[in-house]
Amino acid sequence: MILELKQVKTHIGQFRILQDITFAVPEGKVTVILGRNGAGKTTTLRSIMGLTPPTEGEILLDGKRIEGLPPHVIARKGVGFVPEDQAVFSALTVNENLRLAMRGRDQSAEERLTFVLDVFPDLKEKLSRKGGGLSGGQKQMLAIGRALVRDNRVLLVDEPSKGLAPIMVEKLARALRVIKDQTTVVLVEQNFALASAVGERYVIIDDGHTVREGILCELEQDRELLRRYLGISPANGERGRAG
Ligand SMILES: Nc1ncnc2c1ncn2[C@@H]1O[C@H](COP(=O)(O)OP(=O)(O)O)[C@@H](O)[C@H]1O
Ligand SMILES: [Mg+2]
């Protein structure tokens, strides 16, 4: 297991947000974190990154504890994080955004840049375009690309499909299927169609607890679980976005 969370509890201010998050992420696979709005998915990723450090519990990267370390140290150990808000530098070009992420890296960063541009041909066409001039989907690709040019062992990606047009979601799914051959991915995703298209394992979080983890294709058959924790009617396979 490349990453393990054991009974992680996280407070934000006086609020107990995560109460018992326990799951394991196998190397070289996409693990999807599912759960309704407010369940604690983002806080789980932020806890792994040290942005909201756990107050109790253990987080292990390659068997070594990382909880309590500052975010930049966790990043340096090879954990990449693509937050929900498609963070790219608006005033810099696509090329500059990627080069900045590569700064101080070895020769293999150039190879990873080539890989990123192969995975996201949209970015290749727009290398000299300013980040601020990209569509939402292109910004998301750039944000993921910036994480990929670093030699990350694990990539945490928070709801990449949020607000994207269906064609962009399709491109993203295609890219994620290629990316998982290079790096282990932990994907928070409410779009169940995308989740099941790219994911191998799942973890369901509800009210700050992990309620189930397992193999994603088995979850697809479990209508009761889908309905109960995700509000999905499997007839259309897609979660409603209300709320
Ligand atoms: N900075 C914060 N201050 C107070 N409560 C927060 C903060 N961030 C998140 N929460 C609360 O923690 C819970 C989990 O949030 P979050 O991890 O963002 O859920 P998800 O990503 O699953 O939608 C929610 O009830 C949310 O309101
Ligand atoms: Mg969230």
PDB file of C-alpha atoms in Angstrom, residues 1-197:
ATOM      1  CA  MET A   1       0.000   0.000   0.000  1.00  0.00           C
ATOM      2  CA  ILE A   2       1.450   3.313  -1.024  1.00  0.00           C
ATOM      3  CA  LEU A   3      -0.833   5.373   1.195  1.00  0.00           C
ATOM      4  CA  GLU A   4      -2.763   4.426   4.321  1.00  0.00           C
ATOM      5  CA  LEU A   5      -5.055   6.390   6.606  1.00  0.00           C
ATOM      6  CA  LYS A   6      -5.757   4.907  10.006  1.00  0.00           C
ATOM      7  CA  GLN A   7      -8.517   6.333  12.196  1.00  0.00           C
ATOM      8  CA  VAL A   8      -7.806   9.862  11.067  1.00  0.00           C
ATOM      9  CA  LYS A   9      -9.641  12.585  12.960  1.00  0.00           C
ATOM     10  CA  THR A  10      -9.441  16.204  11.848  1.00  0.00           C
ATOM     11  CA  HIS A  11     -10.796  19.306  13.545  1.00  0.00           C
ATOM     12  CA  ILE A  12     -11.255  22.659  11.874  1.00  0.00           C
ATOM     13  CA  GLY A  13     -11.457  25.233  14.644  1.00  0.00           C
ATOM     14  CA  GLN A  14     -13.721  23.648  17.256  1.00  0.00           C
ATOM     15  CA  PHE A  15     -15.550  21.571  14.640  1.00  0.00           C
ATOM     16  CA  ARG A  16     -14.907  17.868  14.429  1.00  0.00           C
ATOM     17  CA  ILE A  17     -14.947  17.345  10.644  1.00  0.00           C
ATOM     18  CA  LEU A  18     -13.318  13.929  10.218  1.00  0.00           C
ATOM     19  CA  GLN A  19     -14.139  11.401  12.911  1.00  0.00           C
ATOM     20  CA  ASP A  20     -12.754   8.118  11.609  1.00  0.00           C
ATOM     21  CA  ILE A  21     -11.225   7.959   8.160  1.00  0.00           C
ATOM     22  CA  THR A  22      -9.540   4.618   7.500  1.00  0.00           C
ATOM     23  CA  PHE A  23      -8.587   3.344   4.068  1.00  0.00           C
ATOM     24  CA  ALA A  24      -5.675   2.098   2.011  1.00  0.00           C
ATOM     25  CA  VAL A  25      -4.530   3.115  -1.452  1.00  0.00           C
ATOM     26  CA  PRO A  26      -2.774   0.444  -3.551  1.00  0.00           C
ATOM     27  CA  GLU A  27       0.038   1.592  -5.837  1.00  0.00           C
ATOM     28  CA  GLY A  28      -0.597   2.122  -9.543  1.00  0.00           C
ATOM     29  CA  LYS A  29      -4.383   2.276  -9.305  1.00  0.00           C
ATOM     30  CA  VAL A  30      -7.071   4.926  -9.203  1.00  0.00           C
ATOM     31  CA  THR A  31      -8.889   4.997  -5.879  1.00  0.00           C
ATOM     32  CA  VAL A  32     -12.076   7.047  -5.991  1.00  0.00           C
ATOM     33  CA  ILE A  33     -13.426   8.797  -2.911  1.00  0.00           C
ATOM     34  CA  LEU A  34     -17.206   9.021  -3.073  1.00  0.00           C
ATOM     35  CA  GLY A  35     -19.751  10.604  -0.778  1.00  0.00           C
ATOM     36  CA  ARG A  36     -22.353  13.322  -0.716  1.00  0.00           C
ATOM     37  CA  ASN A  37     -21.654  17.041  -0.369  1.00  0.00           C
ATOM     38  CA  GLY A  38     -20.194  17.934   3.007  1.00  0.00           C
ATOM     39  CA  ALA A  39     -19.204  14.320   3.765  1.00  0.00           C
ATOM     40  CA  GLY A  40     -15.542  15.238   4.335  1.00  0.00           C
ATOM     41  CA  LYS A  41     -13.919  14.298   1.014  1.00  0.00           C
ATOM     42  CA  THR A  42     -12.008  17.568   0.511  1.00  0.00           C
ATOM     43  CA  THR A  43     -10.978  17.635   4.169  1.00  0.00           C
ATOM     44  CA  THR A  44      -9.621  14.089   3.753  1.00  0.00           C
ATOM     45  CA  LEU A  45      -7.366  15.174   0.864  1.00  0.00           C
ATOM     46  CA  ARG A  46      -6.336  18.310   2.769  1.00  0.00           C
ATOM     47  CA  SER A  47      -5.523  16.183   5.817  1.00  0.00           C
ATOM     48  CA  ILE A  48      -3.256  13.923   3.724  1.00  0.00           C
ATOM     49  CA  MET A  49      -1.479  17.054   2.398  1.00  0.00           C
ATOM     50  CA  GLY A  50      -1.067  18.503   5.898  1.00  0.00           C
ATOM     51  CA  LEU A  51      -3.210  21.536   5.039  1.00  0.00           C
ATOM     52  CA  THR A  52      -5.679  20.579   7.767  1.00  0.00           C
ATOM     53  CA  PRO A  53      -3.445  18.287   9.832  1.00  0.00           C
ATOM     54  CA  PRO A  54      -5.172  15.421  11.656  1.00  0.00           C
ATOM     55  CA  THR A  55      -5.599  15.787  15.392  1.00  0.00           C
ATOM     56  CA  GLU A  56      -5.498  11.993  15.835  1.00  0.00           C
ATOM     57  CA  GLY A  57      -4.740   8.938  13.756  1.00  0.00           C
ATOM     58  CA  GLU A  58      -1.993   7.988  11.336  1.00  0.00           C
ATOM     59  CA  ILE A  59      -1.242   8.694   7.690  1.00  0.00           C
ATOM     60  CA  LEU A  60       1.441   6.515   6.121  1.00  0.00           C
ATOM     61  CA  LEU A  61       3.213   7.063   2.832  1.00  0.00           C
ATOM     62  CA  ASP A  62       5.164   3.944   1.848  1.00  0.00           C
ATOM     63  CA  GLY A  63       4.731   2.752   5.406  1.00  0.00           C
ATOM     64  CA  LYS A  64       6.238   5.890   6.952  1.00  0.00           C
ATOM     65  CA  ARG A  65       4.170   8.313   9.003  1.00  0.00           C
ATOM     66  CA  ILE A  66       3.659  11.734   7.452  1.00  0.00           C
ATOM     67  CA  GLU A  67       0.832  13.175   9.537  1.00  0.00           C
ATOM     68  CA  GLY A  68       1.934  16.333  11.305  1.00  0.00           C
ATOM     69  CA  LEU A  69       4.542  17.233   8.686  1.00  0.00           C
ATOM     70  CA  PRO A  70       4.150  20.621   6.982  1.00  0.00           C
ATOM     71  CA  PRO A  71       2.508  20.615   3.508  1.00  0.00           C
ATOM     72  CA  HIS A  72       5.692  21.507   1.594  1.00  0.00           C
ATOM     73  CA  VAL A  73       7.515  18.552   3.149  1.00  0.00           C
ATOM     74  CA  ILE A  74       4.654  16.202   2.267  1.00  0.00           C
ATOM     75  CA  ALA A  75       4.690  17.632  -1.281  1.00  0.00           C
ATOM     76  CA  ARG A  76       8.447  17.029  -1.493  1.00  0.00           C
ATOM     77  CA  LYS A  77       7.917  13.402  -0.491  1.00  0.00           C
ATOM     78  CA  GLY A  78       5.935  12.984  -3.701  1.00  0.00           C
ATOM     79  CA  VAL A  79       2.324  13.766  -2.850  1.00  0.00           C
ATOM     80  CA  GLY A  80       0.711  16.044  -5.442  1.00  0.00           C
ATOM     81  CA  PHE A  81      -2.551  17.884  -4.844  1.00  0.00           C
ATOM     82  CA  VAL A  82      -4.895  19.371  -7.434  1.00  0.00           C
ATOM     83  CA  PRO A  83      -7.496  21.331  -5.452  1.00  0.00           C
ATOM     84  CA  GLU A  84     -11.065  21.969  -6.576  1.00  0.00           C
ATOM     85  CA  ASP A  85     -10.522  25.498  -7.770  1.00  0.00           C
ATOM     86  CA  GLN A  86      -8.354  24.824 -10.846  1.00  0.00           C
ATOM     87  CA  ALA A  87      -5.506  26.882  -9.447  1.00  0.00           C
ATOM     88  CA  VAL A  88      -3.372  28.174 -12.325  1.00  0.00           C
ATOM     89  CA  PHE A  89      -1.521  31.454 -12.769  1.00  0.00           C
ATOM     90  CA  SER A  90      -3.800  33.629 -14.946  1.00  0.00           C
ATOM     91  CA  ALA A  91      -1.119  36.109 -15.982  1.00  0.00           C
ATOM     92  CA  LEU A  92       1.354  33.415 -17.047  1.00  0.00           C
ATOM     93  CA  THR A  93       1.177  31.391 -20.251  1.00  0.00           C
ATOM     94  CA  VAL A  94       0.436  27.672 -20.257  1.00  0.00           C
ATOM     95  CA  ASN A  95       4.122  27.039 -20.941  1.00  0.00           C
ATOM     96  CA  GLU A  96       5.200  29.296 -18.058  1.00  0.00           C
ATOM     97  CA  ASN A  97       2.707  27.641 -15.709  1.00  0.00           C
ATOM     98  CA  LEU A  98       4.188  24.238 -16.526  1.00  0.00           C
ATOM     99  CA  ARG A  99       7.829  25.428 -16.426  1.00  0.00           C
ATOM    100  CA  LEU A 100       7.268  27.046 -13.049  1.00  0.00           C
ATOM    101  CA  ALA A 101       5.997  23.731 -11.688  1.00  0.00           C
ATOM    102  CA  MET A 102       9.129  22.029 -13.103  1.00  0.00           C
ATOM    103  CA  ARG A 103      11.528  24.513 -11.575  1.00  0.00           C
ATOM    104  CA  GLY A 104      14.609  22.983 -10.007  1.00  0.00           C
ATOM    105  CA  ARG A 105      13.706  19.527 -11.274  1.00  0.00           C
ATOM    106  CA  ASP A 106      15.947  17.033 -12.985  1.00  0.00           C
ATOM    107  CA  GLN A 107      16.174  16.082 -16.648  1.00  0.00           C
ATOM    108  CA  SER A 108      13.296  13.621 -16.307  1.00  0.00           C
ATOM    109  CA  ALA A 109      10.978  16.606 -15.772  1.00  0.00           C
ATOM    110  CA  GLU A 110      11.359  17.313 -19.514  1.00  0.00           C
ATOM    111  CA  GLU A 111      10.165  13.792 -20.243  1.00  0.00           C
ATOM    112  CA  ARG A 112       7.222  14.277 -17.948  1.00  0.00           C
ATOM    113  CA  LEU A 113       6.395  17.551 -19.721  1.00  0.00           C
ATOM    114  CA  THR A 114       6.324  15.674 -23.030  1.00  0.00           C
ATOM    115  CA  PHE A 115       4.033  13.135 -21.392  1.00  0.00           C
ATOM    116  CA  VAL A 116       1.709  15.893 -20.095  1.00  0.00           C
ATOM    117  CA  LEU A 117       1.447  17.470 -23.540  1.00  0.00           C
ATOM    118  CA  ASP A 118       0.685  14.057 -25.060  1.00  0.00           C
ATOM    119  CA  VAL A 119      -1.999  13.380 -22.476  1.00  0.00           C
ATOM    120  CA  PHE A 120      -3.515  16.851 -22.895  1.00  0.00           C
ATOM    121  CA  PRO A 121      -3.242  17.855 -26.577  1.00  0.00           C
ATOM    122  CA  ASP A 122      -5.433  20.895 -25.760  1.00  0.00           C
ATOM    123  CA  LEU A 123      -2.535  22.289 -23.722  1.00  0.00           C
ATOM    124  CA  LYS A 124      -0.024  21.610 -26.477  1.00  0.00           C
ATOM    125  CA  GLU A 125      -2.058  23.803 -28.829  1.00  0.00           C
ATOM    126  CA  LYS A 126      -2.259  26.610 -26.290  1.00  0.00           C
ATOM    127  CA  LEU A 127       1.281  26.773 -24.882  1.00  0.00           C
ATOM    128  CA  SER A 128       1.571  30.513 -25.440  1.00  0.00           C
ATOM    129  CA  ARG A 129      -1.969  31.317 -24.269  1.00  0.00           C
ATOM    130  CA  LYS A 130      -2.358  33.000 -20.851  1.00  0.00           C
ATOM    131  CA  GLY A 131      -3.753  30.783 -18.081  1.00  0.00           C
ATOM    132  CA  GLY A 132      -6.564  33.280 -17.542  1.00  0.00           C
ATOM    133  CA  GLY A 133      -7.698  32.872 -21.152  1.00  0.00           C
ATOM    134  CA  LEU A 134      -8.341  29.121 -20.873  1.00  0.00           C
ATOM    135  CA  SER A 135     -11.735  27.463 -20.522  1.00  0.00           C
ATOM    136  CA  GLY A 136     -12.619  25.776 -17.230  1.00  0.00           C
ATOM    137  CA  GLY A 137     -11.742  22.388 -18.663  1.00  0.00           C
ATOM    138  CA  GLN A 138      -8.397  23.579 -20.004  1.00  0.00           C
ATOM    139  CA  LYS A 139      -7.564  25.164 -16.628  1.00  0.00           C
ATOM    140  CA  GLN A 140      -8.319  21.834 -14.992  1.00  0.00           C
ATOM    141  CA  MET A 141      -6.003  20.080 -17.469  1.00  0.00           C
ATOM    142  CA  LEU A 142      -3.293  22.646 -16.743  1.00  0.00           C
ATOM    143  CA  ALA A 143      -3.721  22.242 -12.980  1.00  0.00           C
ATOM    144  CA  ILE A 144      -3.357  18.458 -13.338  1.00  0.00           C
ATOM    145  CA  GLY A 145      -0.470  18.945 -15.789  1.00  0.00           C
ATOM    146  CA  ARG A 146       1.368  21.133 -13.270  1.00  0.00           C
ATOM    147  CA  ALA A 147       1.098  18.337 -10.713  1.00  0.00           C
ATOM    148  CA  LEU A 148       2.225  15.717 -13.249  1.00  0.00           C
ATOM    149  CA  VAL A 149       5.456  17.441 -14.298  1.00  0.00           C
ATOM    150  CA  ARG A 150       6.643  16.862 -10.751  1.00  0.00           C
ATOM    151  CA  ASP A 151       7.747  13.349  -9.996  1.00  0.00           C
ATOM    152  CA  ASN A 152       4.821  12.539  -7.724  1.00  0.00           C
ATOM    153  CA  ARG A 153       4.211   9.096  -6.287  1.00  0.00           C
ATOM    154  CA  VAL A 154       0.606   9.863  -5.432  1.00  0.00           C
ATOM    155  CA  LEU A 155      -1.668  12.437  -7.019  1.00  0.00           C
ATOM    156  CA  LEU A 156      -4.703  13.710  -5.082  1.00  0.00           C
ATOM    157  CA  VAL A 157      -7.309  15.258  -7.390  1.00  0.00           C
ATOM    158  CA  ASP A 158     -10.415  16.970  -5.992  1.00  0.00           C
ATOM    159  CA  GLU A 159     -13.546  16.866  -8.188  1.00  0.00           C
ATOM    160  CA  PRO A 160     -11.874  17.602 -11.524  1.00  0.00           C
ATOM    161  CA  SER A 161     -15.120  17.301 -13.507  1.00  0.00           C
ATOM    162  CA  LYS A 162     -16.984  19.921 -11.486  1.00  0.00           C
ATOM    163  CA  GLY A 163     -18.649  22.446 -13.775  1.00  0.00           C
ATOM    164  CA  LEU A 164     -17.092  21.038 -16.953  1.00  0.00           C
ATOM    165  CA  ALA A 165     -18.872  20.429 -20.248  1.00  0.00           C
ATOM    166  CA  PRO A 166     -19.453  16.722 -21.084  1.00  0.00           C
ATOM    167  CA  ILE A 167     -16.838  16.774 -23.874  1.00  0.00           C
ATOM    168  CA  MET A 168     -14.225  18.013 -21.370  1.00  0.00           C
ATOM    169  CA  VAL A 169     -15.254  15.351 -18.854  1.00  0.00           C
ATOM    170  CA  GLU A 170     -14.688  12.735 -21.571  1.00  0.00           C
ATOM    171  CA  LYS A 171     -11.228  14.122 -22.350  1.00  0.00           C
ATOM    172  CA  LEU A 172     -10.426  14.144 -18.661  1.00  0.00           C
ATOM    173  CA  ALA A 173     -11.503  10.514 -18.296  1.00  0.00           C
ATOM    174  CA  ARG A 174      -9.286   9.542 -21.205  1.00  0.00           C
ATOM    175  CA  ALA A 175      -6.334  11.423 -19.682  1.00  0.00           C
ATOM    176  CA  LEU A 176      -6.828   9.910 -16.227  1.00  0.00           C
ATOM    177  CA  ARG A 177      -6.756   6.413 -17.705  1.00  0.00           C
ATOM    178  CA  VAL A 178      -3.323   7.162 -19.173  1.00  0.00           C
ATOM    179  CA  ILE A 179      -2.065   8.999 -16.100  1.00  0.00           C
ATOM    180  CA  LYS A 180      -2.715   6.041 -13.819  1.00  0.00           C
ATOM    181  CA  ASP A 181       0.034   4.094 -15.577  1.00  0.00           C
ATOM    182  CA  GLN A 182       2.497   6.738 -14.338  1.00  0.00           C
ATOM    183  CA  THR A 183       1.286   7.570 -10.866  1.00  0.00           C
ATOM    184  CA  THR A 184      -1.129   6.374  -8.219  1.00  0.00           C
ATOM    185  CA  VAL A 185      -4.256   8.538  -8.203  1.00  0.00           C
ATOM    186  CA  VAL A 186      -6.709   9.356  -5.423  1.00  0.00           C
ATOM    187  CA  LEU A 187      -9.700  10.956  -7.067  1.00  0.00           C
ATOM    188  CA  VAL A 188     -12.609  12.688  -5.360  1.00  0.00           C
ATOM    189  CA  GLU A 189     -15.422  12.524  -7.861  1.00  0.00           C
ATOM    190  CA  GLN A 190     -19.190  12.995  -7.630  1.00  0.00           C
ATOM    191  CA  ASN A 191     -19.704  12.148 -11.280  1.00  0.00           C
ATOM    192  CA  PHE A 192     -20.232   8.418 -10.857  1.00  0.00           C
ATOM    193  CA  ALA A 193     -19.943   7.762 -14.595  1.00  0.00           C
ATOM    194  CA  LEU A 194     -16.451   9.317 -14.614  1.00  0.00           C
ATOM    195  CA  ALA A 195     -15.526   7.600 -11.351  1.00  0.00           C
ATOM    196  CA  SER A 196     -16.440   4.163 -12.680  1.00  0.00           C
ATOM    197  CA  ALA A 197     -14.809   4.842 -16.046  1.00  0.00           C
TER     198      ALA A 197
END
